[in-house]
Each structure stands twice: as C-alpha cells, then as structure tokens.
Amino acid sequence: YREGGYIWDQVELPPGTELRTRYFDQWQVATLRDGQFHFNNRVYKSPAKVCNAMRGNKISNAWMMLQIIPTS
C-alpha cells in the first residue's frame, strides 16, 4: 500500500481517504493521514476505533456504519 495509507481487510485506503458516518443527523468525518485516522483532534489506529468515537463511543460495526470517501 502507499506510504501513509491503510489496508482494511482487503481494501486499500490511500492517504487522504475520508471515512464518514451519520450520527444524530450530522455527518462525522475522519481523515486518513500517516496510516492513522484523525477525528476531532485525536488519532485512531483502526476504522473500528474511529467509528466508535464518531458514534458517541458506542460499539458499532464499522463495515456497516462507515462510508469510504476516496481522495480525488
């Protein structure tokens, strides 16, 4: 994978990829930088961890709750 990217199961996420989810009618967005996910001035090492943080620290299935927004 590219430097600064992330392999999620068999999905390659390049640097700059955004992960987003709706929580209480608002979009929550995390950005992949340096192989880690950045959200609300915190850093998370996996999509599952950042998904839980974006959804009020509730355990969530990241595969079902997150949308992958690739870099343009």
CSV table of C-alpha atoms in Angstrom, one decimal:
chain,number,residue,atom,x,y,z
A,1,TYR,CA,0.0,0.0,0.0
A,2,ARG,CA,1.0,3.6,-0.4
A,3,GLU,CA,3.1,5.3,2.3
A,4,GLY,CA,0.7,6.7,4.8
A,5,GLY,CA,-2.2,4.5,3.7
A,6,TYR,CA,-4.1,1.7,5.4
A,7,ILE,CA,-5.1,-1.8,4.5
A,8,TRP,CA,-8.6,-2.6,5.9
A,9,ASP,CA,-9.2,-6.3,5.4
A,10,GLN,CA,-8.7,-6.4,1.6
A,11,VAL,CA,-9.5,-2.7,0.9
A,12,GLU,CA,-6.6,-0.4,0.3
A,13,LEU,CA,-7.2,3.1,1.6
A,14,PRO,CA,-4.8,5.7,0.3
A,15,PRO,CA,-3.7,8.7,2.4
A,16,GLY,CA,-6.3,11.4,2.4
A,17,THR,CA,-9.2,9.0,2.3
A,18,GLU,CA,-12.2,10.1,4.5
A,19,LEU,CA,-14.4,7.8,6.5
A,20,ARG,CA,-17.8,9.2,7.4
A,21,THR,CA,-20.9,8.3,9.3
A,22,ARG,CA,-24.1,10.0,10.2
A,23,TYR,CA,-24.8,10.3,13.9
A,24,PHE,CA,-27.8,12.1,15.3
A,25,ASP,CA,-28.4,13.6,11.8
A,26,GLN,CA,-24.9,15.1,11.5
A,27,TRP,CA,-22.0,13.8,9.3
A,28,GLN,CA,-19.0,12.8,11.3
A,29,VAL,CA,-15.8,12.7,9.2
A,30,ALA,CA,-12.3,11.2,9.9
A,31,THR,CA,-9.3,11.6,7.6
A,32,LEU,CA,-6.5,9.0,7.0
A,33,ARG,CA,-3.1,10.5,7.4
A,34,ASP,CA,0.2,8.8,8.2
A,35,GLY,CA,-1.5,5.4,8.4
A,36,GLN,CA,-3.9,6.6,11.2
A,37,PHE,CA,-7.4,8.1,11.3
A,38,HIS,CA,-7.7,11.6,12.6
A,39,PHE,CA,-11.0,12.8,14.1
A,40,ASN,CA,-11.8,15.7,16.5
A,41,ASN,CA,-8.0,16.3,17.2
A,42,ARG,CA,-7.5,12.7,18.2
A,43,VAL,CA,-5.7,9.8,16.4
A,44,TYR,CA,-7.1,6.3,16.0
A,45,LYS,CA,-5.3,3.2,14.7
A,46,SER,CA,-8.2,1.4,13.1
A,47,PRO,CA,-11.5,2.1,11.3
A,48,ALA,CA,-13.3,0.3,14.1
A,49,LYS,CA,-11.9,2.5,16.8
A,50,VAL,CA,-12.6,5.8,14.9
A,51,CYS,CA,-16.1,4.6,14.0
A,52,ASN,CA,-16.9,4.0,17.7
A,53,ALA,CA,-15.5,7.5,18.5
A,54,MET,CA,-17.6,9.1,15.7
A,55,ARG,CA,-20.7,7.4,17.0
A,56,GLY,CA,-20.5,8.6,20.6
A,57,ASN,CA,-18.1,5.9,21.8
A,58,LYS,CA,-20.7,3.2,21.2
A,59,ILE,CA,-19.6,-0.1,19.8
A,60,SER,CA,-20.5,0.0,16.1
A,61,ASN,CA,-19.9,-2.3,13.1
A,62,ALA,CA,-17.5,-0.1,11.1
A,63,TRP,CA,-18.2,-2.2,7.9
A,64,MET,CA,-21.9,-1.3,8.1
A,65,MET,CA,-21.7,2.3,9.6
A,66,LEU,CA,-18.9,3.9,7.6
A,67,GLN,CA,-18.8,5.3,4.1
A,68,ILE,CA,-15.4,5.4,2.4
A,69,ILE,CA,-14.8,8.7,0.5
A,70,PRO,CA,-11.7,8.2,-1.7
A,71,THR,CA,-9.3,11.0,-2.5
A,72,SER,CA,-9.9,12.8,-5.7
